[in-house]
GROMACS .gro file of C-alpha atoms in nm:
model
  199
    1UNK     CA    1   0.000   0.000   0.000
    2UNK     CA    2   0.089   0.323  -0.071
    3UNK     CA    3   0.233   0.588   0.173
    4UNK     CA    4  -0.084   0.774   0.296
    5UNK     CA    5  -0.106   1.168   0.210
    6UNK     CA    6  -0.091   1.423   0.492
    7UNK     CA    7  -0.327   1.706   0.372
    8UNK     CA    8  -0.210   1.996   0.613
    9UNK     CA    9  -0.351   2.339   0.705
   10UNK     CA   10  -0.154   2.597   0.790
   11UNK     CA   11  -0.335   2.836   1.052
   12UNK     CA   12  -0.469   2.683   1.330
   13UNK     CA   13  -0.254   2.343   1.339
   14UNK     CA   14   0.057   2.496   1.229
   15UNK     CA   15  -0.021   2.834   1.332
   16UNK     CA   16  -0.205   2.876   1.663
   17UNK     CA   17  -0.351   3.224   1.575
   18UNK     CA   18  -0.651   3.225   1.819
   19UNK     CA   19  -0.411   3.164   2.121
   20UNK     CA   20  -0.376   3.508   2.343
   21UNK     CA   21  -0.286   3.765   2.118
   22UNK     CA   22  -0.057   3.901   2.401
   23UNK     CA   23   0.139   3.546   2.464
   24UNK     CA   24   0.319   3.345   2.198
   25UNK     CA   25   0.250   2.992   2.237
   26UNK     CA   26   0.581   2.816   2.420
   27UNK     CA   27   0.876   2.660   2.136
   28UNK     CA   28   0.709   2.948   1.897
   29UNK     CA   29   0.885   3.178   1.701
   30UNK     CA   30   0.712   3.435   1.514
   31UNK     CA   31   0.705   3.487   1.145
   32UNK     CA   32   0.544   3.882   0.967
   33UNK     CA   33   0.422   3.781   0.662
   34UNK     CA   34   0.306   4.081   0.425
   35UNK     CA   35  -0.068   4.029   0.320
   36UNK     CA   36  -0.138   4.004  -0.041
   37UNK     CA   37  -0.399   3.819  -0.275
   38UNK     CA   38  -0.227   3.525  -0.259
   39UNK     CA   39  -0.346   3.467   0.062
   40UNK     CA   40  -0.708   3.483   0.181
   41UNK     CA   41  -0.784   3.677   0.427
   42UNK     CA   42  -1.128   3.691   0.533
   43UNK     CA   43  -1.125   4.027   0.788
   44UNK     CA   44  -1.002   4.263   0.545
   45UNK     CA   45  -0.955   4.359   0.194
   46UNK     CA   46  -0.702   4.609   0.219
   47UNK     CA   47  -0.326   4.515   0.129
   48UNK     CA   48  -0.211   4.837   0.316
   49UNK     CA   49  -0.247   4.657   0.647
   50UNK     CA   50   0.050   4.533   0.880
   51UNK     CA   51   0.191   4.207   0.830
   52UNK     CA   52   0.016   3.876   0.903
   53UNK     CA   53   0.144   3.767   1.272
   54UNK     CA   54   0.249   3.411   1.222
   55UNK     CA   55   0.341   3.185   1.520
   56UNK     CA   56   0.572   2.808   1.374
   57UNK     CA   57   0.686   2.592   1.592
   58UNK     CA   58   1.018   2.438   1.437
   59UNK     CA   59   0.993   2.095   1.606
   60UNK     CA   60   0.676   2.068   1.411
   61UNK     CA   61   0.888   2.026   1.097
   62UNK     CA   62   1.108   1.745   1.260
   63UNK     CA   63   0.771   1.554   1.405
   64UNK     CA   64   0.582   1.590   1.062
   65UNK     CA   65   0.883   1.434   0.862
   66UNK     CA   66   0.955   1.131   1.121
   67UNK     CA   67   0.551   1.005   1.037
   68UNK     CA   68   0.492   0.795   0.752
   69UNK     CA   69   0.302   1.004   0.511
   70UNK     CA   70   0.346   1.213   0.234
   71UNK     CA   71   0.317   1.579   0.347
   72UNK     CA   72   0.085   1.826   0.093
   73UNK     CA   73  -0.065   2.188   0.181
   74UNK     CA   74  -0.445   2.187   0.218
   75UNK     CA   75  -0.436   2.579   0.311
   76UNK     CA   76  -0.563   2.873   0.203
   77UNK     CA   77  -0.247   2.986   0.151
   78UNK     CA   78  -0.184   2.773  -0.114
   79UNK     CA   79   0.184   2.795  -0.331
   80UNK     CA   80   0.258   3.096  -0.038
   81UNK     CA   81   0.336   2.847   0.188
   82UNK     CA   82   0.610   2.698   0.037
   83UNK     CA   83   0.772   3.051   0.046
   84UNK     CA   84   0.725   3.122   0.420
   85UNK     CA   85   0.677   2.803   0.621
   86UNK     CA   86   0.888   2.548   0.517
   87UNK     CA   87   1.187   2.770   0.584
   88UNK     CA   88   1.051   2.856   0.963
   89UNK     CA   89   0.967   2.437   0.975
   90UNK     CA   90   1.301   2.280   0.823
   91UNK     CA   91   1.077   2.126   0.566
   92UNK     CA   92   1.094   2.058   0.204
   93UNK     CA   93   0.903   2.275  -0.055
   94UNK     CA   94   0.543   2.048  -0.035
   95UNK     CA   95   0.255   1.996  -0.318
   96UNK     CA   96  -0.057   2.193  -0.264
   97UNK     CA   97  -0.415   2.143  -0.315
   98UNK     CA   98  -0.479   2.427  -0.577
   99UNK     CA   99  -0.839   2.536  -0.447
  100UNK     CA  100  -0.914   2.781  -0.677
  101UNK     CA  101  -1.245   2.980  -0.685
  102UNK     CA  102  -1.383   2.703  -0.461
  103UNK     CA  103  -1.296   2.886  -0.170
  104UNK     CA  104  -1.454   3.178  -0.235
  105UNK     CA  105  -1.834   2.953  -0.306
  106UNK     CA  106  -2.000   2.849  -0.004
  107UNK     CA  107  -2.153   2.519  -0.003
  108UNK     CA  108  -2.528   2.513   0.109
  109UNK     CA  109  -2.545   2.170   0.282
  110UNK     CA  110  -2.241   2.251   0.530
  111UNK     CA  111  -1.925   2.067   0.358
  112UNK     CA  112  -1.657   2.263   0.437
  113UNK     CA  113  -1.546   2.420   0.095
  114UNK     CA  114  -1.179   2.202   0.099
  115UNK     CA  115  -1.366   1.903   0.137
  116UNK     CA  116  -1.477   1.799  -0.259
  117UNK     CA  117  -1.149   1.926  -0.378
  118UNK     CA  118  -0.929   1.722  -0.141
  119UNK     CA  119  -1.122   1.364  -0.219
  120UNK     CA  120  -1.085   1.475  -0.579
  121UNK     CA  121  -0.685   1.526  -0.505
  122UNK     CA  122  -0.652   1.259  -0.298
  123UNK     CA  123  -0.847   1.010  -0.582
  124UNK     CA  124  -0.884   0.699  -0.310
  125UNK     CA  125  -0.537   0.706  -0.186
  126UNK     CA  126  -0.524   0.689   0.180
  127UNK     CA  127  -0.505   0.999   0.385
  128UNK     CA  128  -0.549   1.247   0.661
  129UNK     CA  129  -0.666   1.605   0.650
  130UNK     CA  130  -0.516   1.821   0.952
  131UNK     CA  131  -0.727   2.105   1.037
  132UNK     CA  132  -0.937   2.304   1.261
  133UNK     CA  133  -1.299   2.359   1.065
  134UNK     CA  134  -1.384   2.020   0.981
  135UNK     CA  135  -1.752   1.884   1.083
  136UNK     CA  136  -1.951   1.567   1.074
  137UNK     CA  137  -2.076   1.748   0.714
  138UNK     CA  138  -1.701   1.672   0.590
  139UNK     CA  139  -1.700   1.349   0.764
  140UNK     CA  140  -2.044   1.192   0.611
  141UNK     CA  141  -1.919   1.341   0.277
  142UNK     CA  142  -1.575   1.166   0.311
  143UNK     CA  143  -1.758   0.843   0.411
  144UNK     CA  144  -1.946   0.851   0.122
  145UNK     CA  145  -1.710   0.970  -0.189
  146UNK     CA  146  -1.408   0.873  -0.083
  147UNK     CA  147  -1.312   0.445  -0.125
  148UNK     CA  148  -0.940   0.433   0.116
  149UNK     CA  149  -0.891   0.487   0.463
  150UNK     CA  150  -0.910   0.799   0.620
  151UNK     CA  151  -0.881   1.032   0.937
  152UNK     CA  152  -0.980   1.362   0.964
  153UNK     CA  153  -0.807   1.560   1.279
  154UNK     CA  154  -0.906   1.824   1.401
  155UNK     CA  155  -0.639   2.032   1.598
  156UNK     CA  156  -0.742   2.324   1.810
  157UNK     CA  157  -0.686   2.639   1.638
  158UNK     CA  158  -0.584   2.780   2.025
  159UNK     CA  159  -0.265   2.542   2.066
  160UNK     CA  160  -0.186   2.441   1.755
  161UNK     CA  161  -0.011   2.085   1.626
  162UNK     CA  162   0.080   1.869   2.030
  163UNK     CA  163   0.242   1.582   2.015
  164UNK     CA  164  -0.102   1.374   2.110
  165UNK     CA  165  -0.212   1.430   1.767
  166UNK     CA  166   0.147   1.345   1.603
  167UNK     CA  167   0.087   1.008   1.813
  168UNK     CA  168  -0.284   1.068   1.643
  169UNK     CA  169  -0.176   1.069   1.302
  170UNK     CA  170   0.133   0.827   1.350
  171UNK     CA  171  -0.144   0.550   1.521
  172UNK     CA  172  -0.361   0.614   1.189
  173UNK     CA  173  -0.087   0.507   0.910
  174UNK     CA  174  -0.017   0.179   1.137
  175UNK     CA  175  -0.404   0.138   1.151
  176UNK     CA  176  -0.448   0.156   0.808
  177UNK     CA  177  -0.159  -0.027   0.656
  178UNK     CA  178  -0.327  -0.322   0.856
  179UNK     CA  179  -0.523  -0.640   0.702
  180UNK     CA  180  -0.803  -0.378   0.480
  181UNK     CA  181  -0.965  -0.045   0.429
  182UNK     CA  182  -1.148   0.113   0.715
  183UNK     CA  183  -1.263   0.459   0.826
  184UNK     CA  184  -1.042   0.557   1.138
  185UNK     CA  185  -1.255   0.849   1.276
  186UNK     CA  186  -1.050   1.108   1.588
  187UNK     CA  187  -1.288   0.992   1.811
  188UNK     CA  188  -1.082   0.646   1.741
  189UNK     CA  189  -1.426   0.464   1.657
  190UNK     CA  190  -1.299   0.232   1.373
  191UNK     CA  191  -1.590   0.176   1.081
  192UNK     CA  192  -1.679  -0.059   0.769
  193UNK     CA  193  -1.538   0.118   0.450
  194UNK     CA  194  -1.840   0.271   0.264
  195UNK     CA  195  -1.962   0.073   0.035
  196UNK     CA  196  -1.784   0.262  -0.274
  197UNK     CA  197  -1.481   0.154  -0.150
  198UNK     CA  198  -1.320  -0.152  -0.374
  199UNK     CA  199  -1.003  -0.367  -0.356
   0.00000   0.00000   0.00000
């Protein structure tokens, strides 16, 4: 079986923007990042505004390449982050999930607006999607579009990446390299593959 893919947000797992403005997270260093289109940024539209605060964590990088995945951007930020994080990180320049307009079209029944395009990326190989905005929406979709294995983690967008869900994501690729496909949800509950799923 193929190495699973890592689908990995940026703010909130990698960046713990929401913690107290006033206190950067402990091991953090902090990163200004000049706001421009490339980046979506949903409080304002002007590009004449100070620099996005950024808070990395550089043992992230070393715990992200010791799992067993194949690491690829699943952020907003797109290409950008292979300018500014991977530096910060000690990680190599990643693939991205090119998201297009999609982010920008809100989807009526409550799928997160990543969702389609990362089963589409992924095509049935096995992965995980790192973030902080998933729902059961994204996981009933998942269940029933997708065919491999997968976890979706959530990761609280107040402390970032911990080394609990490193363990998280490490326990999934051992999971599903086992005897057949199943659906390993965070709440650890494992499930029957849906029934698109085929050998």
């Amino acid at each position: 079986m193929e190495r699973p893919l890592l689908f990995l947000d940026v703010d909130g797992p990698l960046n713990p923007y929401a913690a107290q403005p006033e206190r950067r997270p402990e091991g953090c260093i902090t990163l200004r990042v000049p706001r421009n289109g490339a980046l979506v940024d949903e409080v304002s539209l002007s590009s004449r505004r100070r620099p996005l605060r950024v808070w990395l964590n550089p043992e992230h990088g070393r715990d992200l390449l010791r799992l067993e995945y194949d690491l690829c951007w699943a952020t907003t930020w797109m290409d950008e982050a292979n300018h500014w994080i991977p530096p910060a990180l000690g990680l190599p320049e990643l693939p991205f999930v090119d998201f297009g307009d999609t982010l920008f079209r809100e989807r009526p029944e409550g799928v997160h607006r990543k969702t389609v395009p990362l089963v589409e990326y992924a095509d049935g190989r096995p992965f995980t999607w790192v973030d902080d905005e998933q729902t059961e929406c994204d996981r009933a979709y998942v269940d029933a579009h997708h065919r491999g294995p997968t976890l979706l983690h959530h990761v609280d967008l107040r402390v970032g990446l911990r080394h609990d869900d490193c363990r998280a994501l490490a326990d999934f690729v051992d999971d599903s390299c086992d005897t057949g496909p199943r659906l390993v949800r965070q709440d650890g509950v494992t499930a029957a593959p849906p029934p698109s799923w085929h050998p």
